Short mmCIF file of C-alpha atoms and ligand atoms in Angstrom, two decimals:
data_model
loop_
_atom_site.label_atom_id
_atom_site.label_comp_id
_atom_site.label_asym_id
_atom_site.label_seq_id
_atom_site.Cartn_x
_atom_site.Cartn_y
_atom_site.Cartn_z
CA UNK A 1 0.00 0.00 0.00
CA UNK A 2 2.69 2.11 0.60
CA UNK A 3 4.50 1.82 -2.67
CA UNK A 4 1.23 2.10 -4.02
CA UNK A 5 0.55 5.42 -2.49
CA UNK A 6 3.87 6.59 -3.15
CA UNK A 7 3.64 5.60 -6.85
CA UNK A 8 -0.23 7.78 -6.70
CA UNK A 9 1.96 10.60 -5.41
CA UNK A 10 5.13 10.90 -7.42
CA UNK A 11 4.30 8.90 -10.86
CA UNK A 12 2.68 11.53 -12.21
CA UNK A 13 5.65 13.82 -12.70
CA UNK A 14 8.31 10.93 -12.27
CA UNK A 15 6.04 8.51 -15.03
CA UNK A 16 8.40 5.45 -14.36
CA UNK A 17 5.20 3.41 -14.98
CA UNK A 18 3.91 2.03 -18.23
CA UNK A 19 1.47 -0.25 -16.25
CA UNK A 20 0.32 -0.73 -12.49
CA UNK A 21 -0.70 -3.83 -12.10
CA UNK A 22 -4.71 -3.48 -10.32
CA UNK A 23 -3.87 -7.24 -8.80
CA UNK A 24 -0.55 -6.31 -6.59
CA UNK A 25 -2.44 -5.60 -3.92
CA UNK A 26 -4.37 -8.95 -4.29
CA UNK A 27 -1.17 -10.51 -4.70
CA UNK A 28 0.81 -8.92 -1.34
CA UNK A 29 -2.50 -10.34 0.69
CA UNK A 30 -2.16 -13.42 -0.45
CA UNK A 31 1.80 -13.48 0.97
CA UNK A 32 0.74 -11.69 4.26
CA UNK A 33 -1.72 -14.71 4.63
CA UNK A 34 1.35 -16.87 4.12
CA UNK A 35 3.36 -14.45 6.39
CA UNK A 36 1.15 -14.36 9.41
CA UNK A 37 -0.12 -18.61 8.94
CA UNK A 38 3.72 -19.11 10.48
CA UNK A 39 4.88 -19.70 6.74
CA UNK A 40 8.34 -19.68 6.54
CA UNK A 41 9.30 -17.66 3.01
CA UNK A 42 12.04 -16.67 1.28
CA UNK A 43 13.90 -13.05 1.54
CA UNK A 44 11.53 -11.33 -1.06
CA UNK A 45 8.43 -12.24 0.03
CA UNK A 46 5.50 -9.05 0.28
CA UNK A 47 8.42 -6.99 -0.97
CA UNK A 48 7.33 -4.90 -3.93
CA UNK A 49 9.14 -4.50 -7.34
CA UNK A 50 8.77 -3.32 -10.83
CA UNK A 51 9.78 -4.97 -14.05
CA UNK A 52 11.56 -3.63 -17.38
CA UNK A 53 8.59 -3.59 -19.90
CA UNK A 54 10.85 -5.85 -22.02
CA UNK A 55 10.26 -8.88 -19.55
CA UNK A 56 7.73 -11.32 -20.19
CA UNK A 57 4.94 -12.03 -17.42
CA UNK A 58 2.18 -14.32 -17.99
CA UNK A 59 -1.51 -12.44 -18.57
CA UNK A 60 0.10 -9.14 -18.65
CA UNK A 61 1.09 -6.71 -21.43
CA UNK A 62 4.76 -6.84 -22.75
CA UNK A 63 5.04 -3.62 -25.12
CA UNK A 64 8.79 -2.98 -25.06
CA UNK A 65 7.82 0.51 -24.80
CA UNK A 66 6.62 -0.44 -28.80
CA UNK A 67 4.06 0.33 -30.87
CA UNK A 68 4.34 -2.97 -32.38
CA UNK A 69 3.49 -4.61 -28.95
CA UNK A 70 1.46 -2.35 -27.88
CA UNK A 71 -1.52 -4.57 -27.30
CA UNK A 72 1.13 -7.64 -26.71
CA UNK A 73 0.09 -10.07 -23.68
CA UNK A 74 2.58 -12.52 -23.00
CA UNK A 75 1.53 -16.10 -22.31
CA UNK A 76 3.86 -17.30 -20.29
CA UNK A 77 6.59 -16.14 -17.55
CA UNK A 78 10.42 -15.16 -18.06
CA UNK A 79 12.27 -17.13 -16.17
CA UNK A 80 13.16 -14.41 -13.91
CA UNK A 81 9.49 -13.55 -13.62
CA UNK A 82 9.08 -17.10 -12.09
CA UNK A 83 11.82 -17.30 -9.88
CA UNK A 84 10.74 -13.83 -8.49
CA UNK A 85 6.84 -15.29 -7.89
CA UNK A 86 8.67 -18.24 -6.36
CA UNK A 87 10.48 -15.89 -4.01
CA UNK A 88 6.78 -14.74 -2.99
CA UNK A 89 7.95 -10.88 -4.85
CA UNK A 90 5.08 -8.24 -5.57
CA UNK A 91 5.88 -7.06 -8.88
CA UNK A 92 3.59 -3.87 -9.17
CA UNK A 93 4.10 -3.00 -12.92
CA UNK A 94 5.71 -2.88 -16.02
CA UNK A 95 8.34 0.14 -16.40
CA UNK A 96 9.12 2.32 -19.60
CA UNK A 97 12.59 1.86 -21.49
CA UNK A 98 13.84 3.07 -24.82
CA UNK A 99 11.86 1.21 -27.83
CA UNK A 100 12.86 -2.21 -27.46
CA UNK A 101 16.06 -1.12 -25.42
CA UNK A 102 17.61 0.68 -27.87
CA UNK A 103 18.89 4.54 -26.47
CA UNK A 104 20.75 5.52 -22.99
CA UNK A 105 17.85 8.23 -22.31
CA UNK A 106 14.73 6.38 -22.17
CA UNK A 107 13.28 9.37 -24.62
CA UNK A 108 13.14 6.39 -27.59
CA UNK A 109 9.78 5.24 -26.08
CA UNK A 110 6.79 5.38 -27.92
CA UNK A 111 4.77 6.05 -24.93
CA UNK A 112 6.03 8.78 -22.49
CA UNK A 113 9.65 10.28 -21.57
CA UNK A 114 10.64 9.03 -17.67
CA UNK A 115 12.25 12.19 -15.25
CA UNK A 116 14.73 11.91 -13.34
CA UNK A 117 13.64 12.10 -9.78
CA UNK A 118 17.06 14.16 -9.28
CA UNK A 119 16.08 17.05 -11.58
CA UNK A 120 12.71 16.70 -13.52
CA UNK A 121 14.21 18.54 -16.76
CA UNK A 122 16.89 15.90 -17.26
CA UNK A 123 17.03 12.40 -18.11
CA UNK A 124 16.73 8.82 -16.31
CA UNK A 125 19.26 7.55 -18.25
CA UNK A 126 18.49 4.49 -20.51
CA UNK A 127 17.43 2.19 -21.88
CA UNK A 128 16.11 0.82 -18.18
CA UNK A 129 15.18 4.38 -17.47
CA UNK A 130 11.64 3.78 -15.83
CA UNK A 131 13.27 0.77 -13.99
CA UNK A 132 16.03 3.36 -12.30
CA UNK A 133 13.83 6.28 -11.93
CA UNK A 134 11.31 4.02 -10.32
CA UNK A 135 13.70 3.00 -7.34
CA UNK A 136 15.35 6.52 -7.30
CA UNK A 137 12.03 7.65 -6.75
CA UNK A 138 10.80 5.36 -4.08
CA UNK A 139 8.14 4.05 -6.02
CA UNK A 140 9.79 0.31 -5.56
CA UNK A 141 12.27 -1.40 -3.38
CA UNK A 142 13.79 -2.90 -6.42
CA UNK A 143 13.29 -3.28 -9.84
CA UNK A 144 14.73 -5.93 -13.04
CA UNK A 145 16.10 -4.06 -16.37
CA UNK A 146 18.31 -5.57 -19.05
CA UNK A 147 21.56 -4.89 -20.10
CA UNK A 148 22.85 -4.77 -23.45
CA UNK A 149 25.75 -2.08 -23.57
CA UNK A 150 25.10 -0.40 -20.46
CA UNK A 151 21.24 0.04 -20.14
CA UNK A 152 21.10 -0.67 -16.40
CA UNK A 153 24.42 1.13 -14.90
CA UNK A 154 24.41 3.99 -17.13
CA UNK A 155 20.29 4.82 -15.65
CA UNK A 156 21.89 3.15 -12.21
CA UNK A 157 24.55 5.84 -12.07
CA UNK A 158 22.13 8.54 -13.48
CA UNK A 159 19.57 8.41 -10.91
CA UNK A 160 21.54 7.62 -8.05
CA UNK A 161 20.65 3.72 -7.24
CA UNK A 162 22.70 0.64 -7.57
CA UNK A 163 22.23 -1.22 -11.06
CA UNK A 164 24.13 -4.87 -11.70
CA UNK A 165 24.63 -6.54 -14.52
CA UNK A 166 25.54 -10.36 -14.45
CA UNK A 167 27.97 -12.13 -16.41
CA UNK A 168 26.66 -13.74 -19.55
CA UNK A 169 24.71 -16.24 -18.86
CA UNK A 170 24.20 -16.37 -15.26
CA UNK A 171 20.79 -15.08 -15.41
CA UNK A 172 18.44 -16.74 -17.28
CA UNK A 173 17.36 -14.63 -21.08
CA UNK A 174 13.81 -17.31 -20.96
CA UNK A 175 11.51 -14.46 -21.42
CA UNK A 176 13.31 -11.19 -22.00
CA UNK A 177 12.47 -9.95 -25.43
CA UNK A 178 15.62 -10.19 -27.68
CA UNK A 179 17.54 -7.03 -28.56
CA UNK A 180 20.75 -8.42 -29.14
CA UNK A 181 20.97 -12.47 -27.98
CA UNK A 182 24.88 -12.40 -27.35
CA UNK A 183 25.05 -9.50 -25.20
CA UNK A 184 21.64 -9.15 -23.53
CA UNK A 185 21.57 -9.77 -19.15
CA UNK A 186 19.23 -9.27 -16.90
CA UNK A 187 19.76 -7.46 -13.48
CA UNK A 188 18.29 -5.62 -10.46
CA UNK A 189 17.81 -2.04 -9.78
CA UNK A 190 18.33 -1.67 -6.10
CA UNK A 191 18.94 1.27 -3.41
CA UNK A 192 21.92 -0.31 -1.82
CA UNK A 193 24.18 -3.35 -2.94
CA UNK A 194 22.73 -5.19 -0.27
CA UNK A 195 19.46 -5.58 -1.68
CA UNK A 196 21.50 -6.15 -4.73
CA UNK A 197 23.38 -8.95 -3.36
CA UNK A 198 19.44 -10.92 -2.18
CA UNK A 199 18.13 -9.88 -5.38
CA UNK A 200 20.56 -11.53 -7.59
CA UNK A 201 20.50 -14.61 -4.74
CA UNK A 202 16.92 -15.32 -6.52
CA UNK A 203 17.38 -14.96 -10.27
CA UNK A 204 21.02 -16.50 -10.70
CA UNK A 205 21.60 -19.72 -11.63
CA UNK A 206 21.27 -22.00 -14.69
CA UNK A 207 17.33 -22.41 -16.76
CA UNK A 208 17.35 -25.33 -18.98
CA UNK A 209 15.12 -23.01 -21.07
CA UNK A 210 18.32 -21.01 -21.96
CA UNK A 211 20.96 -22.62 -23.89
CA UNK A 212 23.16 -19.92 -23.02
CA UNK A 213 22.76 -19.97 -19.45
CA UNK A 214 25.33 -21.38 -17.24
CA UNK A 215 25.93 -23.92 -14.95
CA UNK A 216 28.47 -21.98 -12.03
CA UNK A 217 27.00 -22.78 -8.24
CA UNK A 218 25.62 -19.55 -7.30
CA UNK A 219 26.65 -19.03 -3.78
CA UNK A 220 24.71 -16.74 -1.22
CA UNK A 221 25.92 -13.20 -2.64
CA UNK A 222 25.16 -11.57 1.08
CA UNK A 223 28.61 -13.89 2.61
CA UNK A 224 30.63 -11.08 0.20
CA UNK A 225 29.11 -8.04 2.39
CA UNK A 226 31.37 -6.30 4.65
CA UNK A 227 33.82 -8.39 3.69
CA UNK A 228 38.14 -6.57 4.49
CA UNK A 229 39.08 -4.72 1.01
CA UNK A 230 43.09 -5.07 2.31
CA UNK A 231 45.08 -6.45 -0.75
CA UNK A 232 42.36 -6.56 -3.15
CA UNK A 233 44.00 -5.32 -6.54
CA UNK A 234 42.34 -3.04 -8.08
CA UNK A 235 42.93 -1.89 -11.89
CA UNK A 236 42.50 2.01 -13.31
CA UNK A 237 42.22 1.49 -16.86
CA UNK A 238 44.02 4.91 -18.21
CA UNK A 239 41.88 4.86 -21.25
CA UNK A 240 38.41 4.99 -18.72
CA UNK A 241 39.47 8.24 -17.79
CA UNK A 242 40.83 10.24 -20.75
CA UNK A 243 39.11 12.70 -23.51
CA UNK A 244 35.04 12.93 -22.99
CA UNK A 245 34.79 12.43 -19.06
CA UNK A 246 33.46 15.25 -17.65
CA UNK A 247 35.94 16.96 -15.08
CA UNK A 248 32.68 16.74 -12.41
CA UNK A 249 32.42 12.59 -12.75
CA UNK A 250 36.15 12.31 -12.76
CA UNK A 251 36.69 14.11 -9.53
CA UNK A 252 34.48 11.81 -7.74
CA UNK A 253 35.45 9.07 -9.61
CA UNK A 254 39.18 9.76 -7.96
CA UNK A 255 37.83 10.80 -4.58
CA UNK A 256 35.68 7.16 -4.45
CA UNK A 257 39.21 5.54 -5.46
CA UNK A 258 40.95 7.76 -2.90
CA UNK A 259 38.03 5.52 -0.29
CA UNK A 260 39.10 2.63 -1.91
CA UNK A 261 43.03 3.13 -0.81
CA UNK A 262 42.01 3.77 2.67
CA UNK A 263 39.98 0.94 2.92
CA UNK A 264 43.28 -1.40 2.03
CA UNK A 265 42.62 -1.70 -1.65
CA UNK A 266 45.91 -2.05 -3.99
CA UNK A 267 44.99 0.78 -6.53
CA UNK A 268 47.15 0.61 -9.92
CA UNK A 269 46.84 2.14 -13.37
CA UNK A 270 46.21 -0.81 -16.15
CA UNK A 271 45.50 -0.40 -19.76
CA UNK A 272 43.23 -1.35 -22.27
CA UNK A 273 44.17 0.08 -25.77
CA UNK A 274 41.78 -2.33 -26.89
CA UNK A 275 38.59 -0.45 -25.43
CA UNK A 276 38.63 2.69 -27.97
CA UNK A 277 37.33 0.44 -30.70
CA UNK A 278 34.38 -0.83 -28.44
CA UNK A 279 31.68 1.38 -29.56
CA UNK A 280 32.42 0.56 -32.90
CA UNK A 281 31.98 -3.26 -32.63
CA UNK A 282 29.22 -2.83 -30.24
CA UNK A 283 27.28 -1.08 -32.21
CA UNK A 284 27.91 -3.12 -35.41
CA UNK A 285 27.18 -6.74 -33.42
CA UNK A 286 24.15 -5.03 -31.38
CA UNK A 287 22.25 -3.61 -34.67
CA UNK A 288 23.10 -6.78 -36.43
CA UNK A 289 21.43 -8.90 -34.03
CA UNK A 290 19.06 -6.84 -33.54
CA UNK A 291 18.18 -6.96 -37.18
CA UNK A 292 17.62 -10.74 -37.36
CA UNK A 293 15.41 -10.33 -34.12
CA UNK A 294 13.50 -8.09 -34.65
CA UNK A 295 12.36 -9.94 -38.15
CA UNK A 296 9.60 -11.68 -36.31
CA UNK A 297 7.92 -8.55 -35.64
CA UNK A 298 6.06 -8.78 -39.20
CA UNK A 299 2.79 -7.84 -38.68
CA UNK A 300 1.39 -11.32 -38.91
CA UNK A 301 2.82 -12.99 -36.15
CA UNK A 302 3.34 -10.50 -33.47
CA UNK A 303 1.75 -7.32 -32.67
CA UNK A 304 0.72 -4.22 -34.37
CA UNK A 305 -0.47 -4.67 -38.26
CA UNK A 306 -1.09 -1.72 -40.55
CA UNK A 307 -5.01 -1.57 -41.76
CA UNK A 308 -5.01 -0.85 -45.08
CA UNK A 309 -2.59 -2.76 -47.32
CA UNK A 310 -2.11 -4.37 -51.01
CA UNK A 311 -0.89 -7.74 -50.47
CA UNK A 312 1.50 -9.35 -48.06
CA UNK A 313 4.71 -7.30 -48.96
CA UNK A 314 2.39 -4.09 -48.46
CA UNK A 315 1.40 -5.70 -45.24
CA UNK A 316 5.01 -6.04 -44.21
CA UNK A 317 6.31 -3.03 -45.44
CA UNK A 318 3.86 -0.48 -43.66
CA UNK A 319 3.34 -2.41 -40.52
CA UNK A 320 7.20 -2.30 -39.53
CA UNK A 321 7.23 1.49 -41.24
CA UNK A 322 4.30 2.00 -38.83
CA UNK A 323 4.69 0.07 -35.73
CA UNK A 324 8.67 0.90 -35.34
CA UNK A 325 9.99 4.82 -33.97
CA UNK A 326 13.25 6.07 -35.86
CA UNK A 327 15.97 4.60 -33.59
CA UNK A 328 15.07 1.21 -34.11
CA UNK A 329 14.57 1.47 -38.11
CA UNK A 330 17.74 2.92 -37.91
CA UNK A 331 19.49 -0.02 -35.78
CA UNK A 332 17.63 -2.78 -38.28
CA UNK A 333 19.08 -0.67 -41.13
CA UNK A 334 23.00 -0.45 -39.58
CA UNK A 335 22.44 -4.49 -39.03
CA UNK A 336 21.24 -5.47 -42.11
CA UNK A 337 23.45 -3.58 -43.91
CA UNK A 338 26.79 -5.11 -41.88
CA UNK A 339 25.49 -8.42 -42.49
CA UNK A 340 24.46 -8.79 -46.02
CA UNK A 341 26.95 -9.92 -48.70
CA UNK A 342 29.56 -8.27 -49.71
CA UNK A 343 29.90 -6.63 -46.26
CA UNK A 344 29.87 -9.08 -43.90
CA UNK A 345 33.69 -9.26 -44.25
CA UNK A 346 34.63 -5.88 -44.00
CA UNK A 347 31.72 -5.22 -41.19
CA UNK A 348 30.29 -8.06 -39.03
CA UNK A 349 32.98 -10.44 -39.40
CA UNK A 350 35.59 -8.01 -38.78
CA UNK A 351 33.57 -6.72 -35.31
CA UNK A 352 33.82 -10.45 -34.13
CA UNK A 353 37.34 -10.31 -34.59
CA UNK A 354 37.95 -7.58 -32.35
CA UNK A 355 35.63 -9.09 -29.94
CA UNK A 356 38.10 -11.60 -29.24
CA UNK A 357 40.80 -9.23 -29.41
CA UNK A 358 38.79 -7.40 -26.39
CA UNK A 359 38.07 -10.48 -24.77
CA UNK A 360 41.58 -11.31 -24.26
CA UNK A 361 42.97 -7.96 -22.97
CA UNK A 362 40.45 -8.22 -20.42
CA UNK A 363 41.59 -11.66 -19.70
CA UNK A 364 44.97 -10.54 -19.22
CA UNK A 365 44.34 -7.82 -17.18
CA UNK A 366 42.80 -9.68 -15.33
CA UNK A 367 45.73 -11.73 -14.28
CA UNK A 368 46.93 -8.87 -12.26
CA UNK A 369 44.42 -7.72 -11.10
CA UNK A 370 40.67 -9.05 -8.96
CA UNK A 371 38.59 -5.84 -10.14
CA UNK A 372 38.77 -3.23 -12.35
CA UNK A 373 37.02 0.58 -12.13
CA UNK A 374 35.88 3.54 -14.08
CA UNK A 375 32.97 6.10 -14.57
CA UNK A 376 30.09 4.29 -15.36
CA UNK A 377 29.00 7.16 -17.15
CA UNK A 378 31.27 10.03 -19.22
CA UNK A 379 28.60 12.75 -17.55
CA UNK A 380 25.69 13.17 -15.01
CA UNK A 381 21.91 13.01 -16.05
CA UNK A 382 21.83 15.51 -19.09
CA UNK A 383 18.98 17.76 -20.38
CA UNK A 384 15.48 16.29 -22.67
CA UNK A 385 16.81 17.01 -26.06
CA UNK A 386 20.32 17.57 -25.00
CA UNK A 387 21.57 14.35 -27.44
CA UNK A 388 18.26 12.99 -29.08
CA UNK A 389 18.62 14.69 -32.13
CA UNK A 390 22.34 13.27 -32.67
CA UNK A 391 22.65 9.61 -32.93
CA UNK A 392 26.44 9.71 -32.63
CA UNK A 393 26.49 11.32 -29.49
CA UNK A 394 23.83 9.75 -27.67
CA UNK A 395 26.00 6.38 -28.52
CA UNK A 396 28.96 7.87 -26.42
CA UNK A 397 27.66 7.97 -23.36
CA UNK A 398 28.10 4.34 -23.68
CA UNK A 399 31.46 4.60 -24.08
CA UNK A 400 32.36 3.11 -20.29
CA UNK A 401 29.68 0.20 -20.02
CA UNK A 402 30.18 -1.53 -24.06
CA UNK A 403 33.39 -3.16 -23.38
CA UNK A 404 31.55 -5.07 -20.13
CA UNK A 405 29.11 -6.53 -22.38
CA UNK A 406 31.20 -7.50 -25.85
CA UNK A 407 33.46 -9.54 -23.44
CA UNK A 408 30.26 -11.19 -21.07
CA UNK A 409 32.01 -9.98 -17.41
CA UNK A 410 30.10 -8.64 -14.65
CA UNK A 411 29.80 -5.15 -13.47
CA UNK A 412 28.15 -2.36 -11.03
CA UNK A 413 27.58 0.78 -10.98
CA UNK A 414 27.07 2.16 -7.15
CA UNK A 415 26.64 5.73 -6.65
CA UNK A 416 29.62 7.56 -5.21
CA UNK A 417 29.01 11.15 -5.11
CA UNK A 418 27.37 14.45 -6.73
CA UNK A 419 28.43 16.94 -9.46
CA UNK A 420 26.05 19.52 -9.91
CA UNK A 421 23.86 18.16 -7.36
CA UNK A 422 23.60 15.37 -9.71
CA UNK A 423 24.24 11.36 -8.87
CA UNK A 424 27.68 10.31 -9.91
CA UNK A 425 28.33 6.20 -10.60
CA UNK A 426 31.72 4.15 -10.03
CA UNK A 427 31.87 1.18 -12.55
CA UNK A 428 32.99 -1.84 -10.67
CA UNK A 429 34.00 -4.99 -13.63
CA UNK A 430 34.93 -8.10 -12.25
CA UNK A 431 36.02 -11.43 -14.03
CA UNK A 432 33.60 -14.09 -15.10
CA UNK A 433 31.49 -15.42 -12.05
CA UNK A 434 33.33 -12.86 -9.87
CA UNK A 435 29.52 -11.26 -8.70
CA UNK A 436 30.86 -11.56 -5.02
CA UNK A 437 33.97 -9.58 -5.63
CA UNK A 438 31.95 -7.32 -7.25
CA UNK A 439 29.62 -7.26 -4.15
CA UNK A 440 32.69 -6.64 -1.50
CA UNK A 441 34.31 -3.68 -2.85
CA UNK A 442 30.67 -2.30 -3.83
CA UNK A 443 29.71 -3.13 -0.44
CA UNK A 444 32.60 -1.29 0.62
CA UNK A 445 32.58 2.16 -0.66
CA UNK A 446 28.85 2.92 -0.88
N1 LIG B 1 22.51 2.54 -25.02
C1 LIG B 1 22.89 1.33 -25.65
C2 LIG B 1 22.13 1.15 -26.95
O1 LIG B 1 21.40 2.02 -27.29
C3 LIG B 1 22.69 0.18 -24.74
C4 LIG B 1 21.31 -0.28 -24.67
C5 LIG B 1 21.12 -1.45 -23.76
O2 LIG B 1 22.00 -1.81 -22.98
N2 LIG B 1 19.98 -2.09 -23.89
O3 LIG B 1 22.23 0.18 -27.62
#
């Protein structure tokens, strides 16, 4: 009732919401029966929560902030969506995003633009925008979002909340609509790494459902809180902190590391010469996924279809020119064109190969080191129009959180400070599996 209220209160200006869900409450009695009968449940139960509208939950709309979907009800549960209900969560709605997670602003949805609860004029952050914004603004206790270049610690370190994004394939994709299959995770939204640590307790672990997913024990993320920092080695990538940081973000940035000294932490600069031609790849291996996903979304199969057509080309033709904004015609463009022939050489093939190249630098440095950590994001929450008319340079503020996903590692952003009066996020990358590092030094400076 309380989120409930609070959501009444605040949505309205904050809009974080696509959906709330008129059953939550009917949902939270049913746990508090279960509560009070002497029921012994799991650390979630009656606590309430919001899911990225790009998450599949039985009976309920999935719209991926979409026209195409608009009218979309899924018929079954993600994964995560299960394990949650298992965990006796109250999920209390479906949150906005960027048209099927494409944009770091959340101002790519087809439906309304999400505040930040920081500064109303300015941005959540993106593509989980509503999902951030939504625990910023204390309309949840936690939320899910996905992760595809950055789409949950770049909004994380926007609005001031902790945002975590798994390695590949510890969280189950069973459910989360596809954006791009090799890079996409799934992770919580949560006010302190804590919550973080119990949230990712319930929706680790390996689903038979996802080919992808892994089998690694998942141990009980909380053992890693307040856990001694002394003679953990931590690596400053020199290339993290060059040309395009803001001088505000770096100057907390190098206070938080300043924290991390004191608390015992080996600090040493590392680098990663590899990392400038991350955007590039990303957004060559992103779009041309995303291209081949996003084919289903024909106008027979799923979703929105155009009335008046010709015959079944016309049919195609205008429901995709109708049912898809701008940014996403433009990624299904930049993927098709990398991977047709005659390109797919000089384009697609050629991003995989750097992949690897990127893969094994982080390997490496990873020999020397347990963590590394940068900005999360080159600048705090910016302005409503500030980048949306320039593709180019909304792609930058990416420019941190890419590299994380092209190589599968885990990462964090936790909120370390203010510049402007405006939430700054460290980046926290560990190596594969290495959540509960992740978790300790997280733990340890927030
Ligand atoms: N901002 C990036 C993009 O537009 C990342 C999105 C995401 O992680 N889903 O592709």
């Amino acid at each position: 009732k309380l989120c409930l209220e609070r959501i009444e209160k605040v949505d309205a200006k904050v809009e974080a919401f696509l959906e709330v869900f008129e059953d939550a409450l009917d949902t939270a009695k049913e746990i508090d029966k279960k509560i009070l009968s002497g029921e012994n449940l799991p650390d979630l139960a009656g606590i309430p929560m919001g899911i990225k509208d790009n998450i599949c939950m039985e009976g309920k709309k999935v719209t991926c902030a979409s026209k195409m979907l608009e009218n979309f009800v899924s018929p079954y549960d993600a994964t995560v969506v299960e394990r949650l209900k298992k965990n006796g969560a109250v999920i209390l709605g479906r949150l906005n995003m960027d048209e099927f997670a494409m944009g770091s602003s959340t101002e790519n949805s087809a439906f309304k633009k999400t505040r930040n609860p920081y500064d109303l004029e300015r941005v959540p952050g993106g593509s989980s925008g509503g999902s951030a914004a939504a625990v910023a603004a204390g309309e949840v206790y936690y939320s899910l979002g996905s992760d595809t270049g950055g789409s949950i610690r770049q909004p994380a370190s926007l609005c001031g909340v902790v945002g975590f994004k798994p390695t590949y394939g510890r969280v189950s994709r069973y459910g989360l609509v596809a954006f791009a299959s090799s890079l996409d995770q799934i992770g919580p939204f949560t006010r302190d790494v804590e919550d973080a640590a119990l949230v990712l307790n319930a929706i680790c672990g390996k689903d038979d459902k996802d080919s992808t997913s892994k089998d690694v024990a998942v141990e009980d993320f909380t053992t890693y809180l307040n856990k001694s920092l002394k003679g953990v080695k931590v690596g400053l990538p020199k290339e993290y902190f060059g040309e395009g940081i803001d001088d505000g973000v770096k100057k907390e940035i190098e206070k938080a590391i300043e924290v991390l000294k004191d608390l015992g932490a080996e600090v040493k600069q590392i680098s990663l010469p590899m990392s400038q031609y991350a955007l590039s790849v990303y957004y060559i291996l992103a779009s041309s996924e995303a291209s081949s996903n996003l084919a289903r979304f024909d106008g027979i199969r799923y979703g929105y279809r155009a009335k008046d057509f010709e015959d079944i080309i016309d049919l195609y033709v205008k429901s995709r020119s109708q049912g898809f904004g701008s940014e996403v015609k433009r990624r299904i463009m930049l993927g098709t064109y990398a991977l047709s022939s005659g390109y797919y050489d000089a384009y697609y093939k050629k991003a995989l190969k750097v992949k690897t190249l990127i893969i094994n630098e982080f390997k490496k440095a990873f020999e020397d080191v347990n963590l590394i950590v940068s900005p999360t994001s080159p600048s705090v929450a910016f302005k409503f129009g500030e980048k949306s008319s320039d593709p180019l340079k909304m792609y930058l503020s990416d420019i941190c959180t890419v590299p994380v996903n092209i190589a599968g590692l885990p990462a964090v952003s936790v909120p370390v400070g203010f510049s402007d009066n405006l939430p700054v996020g460290l980046q926290i990358i560990g190596n594969y599996f290495k959540e509960g590092e992740i978790i300790s030094l997280a733990h340890g400076i927030e």
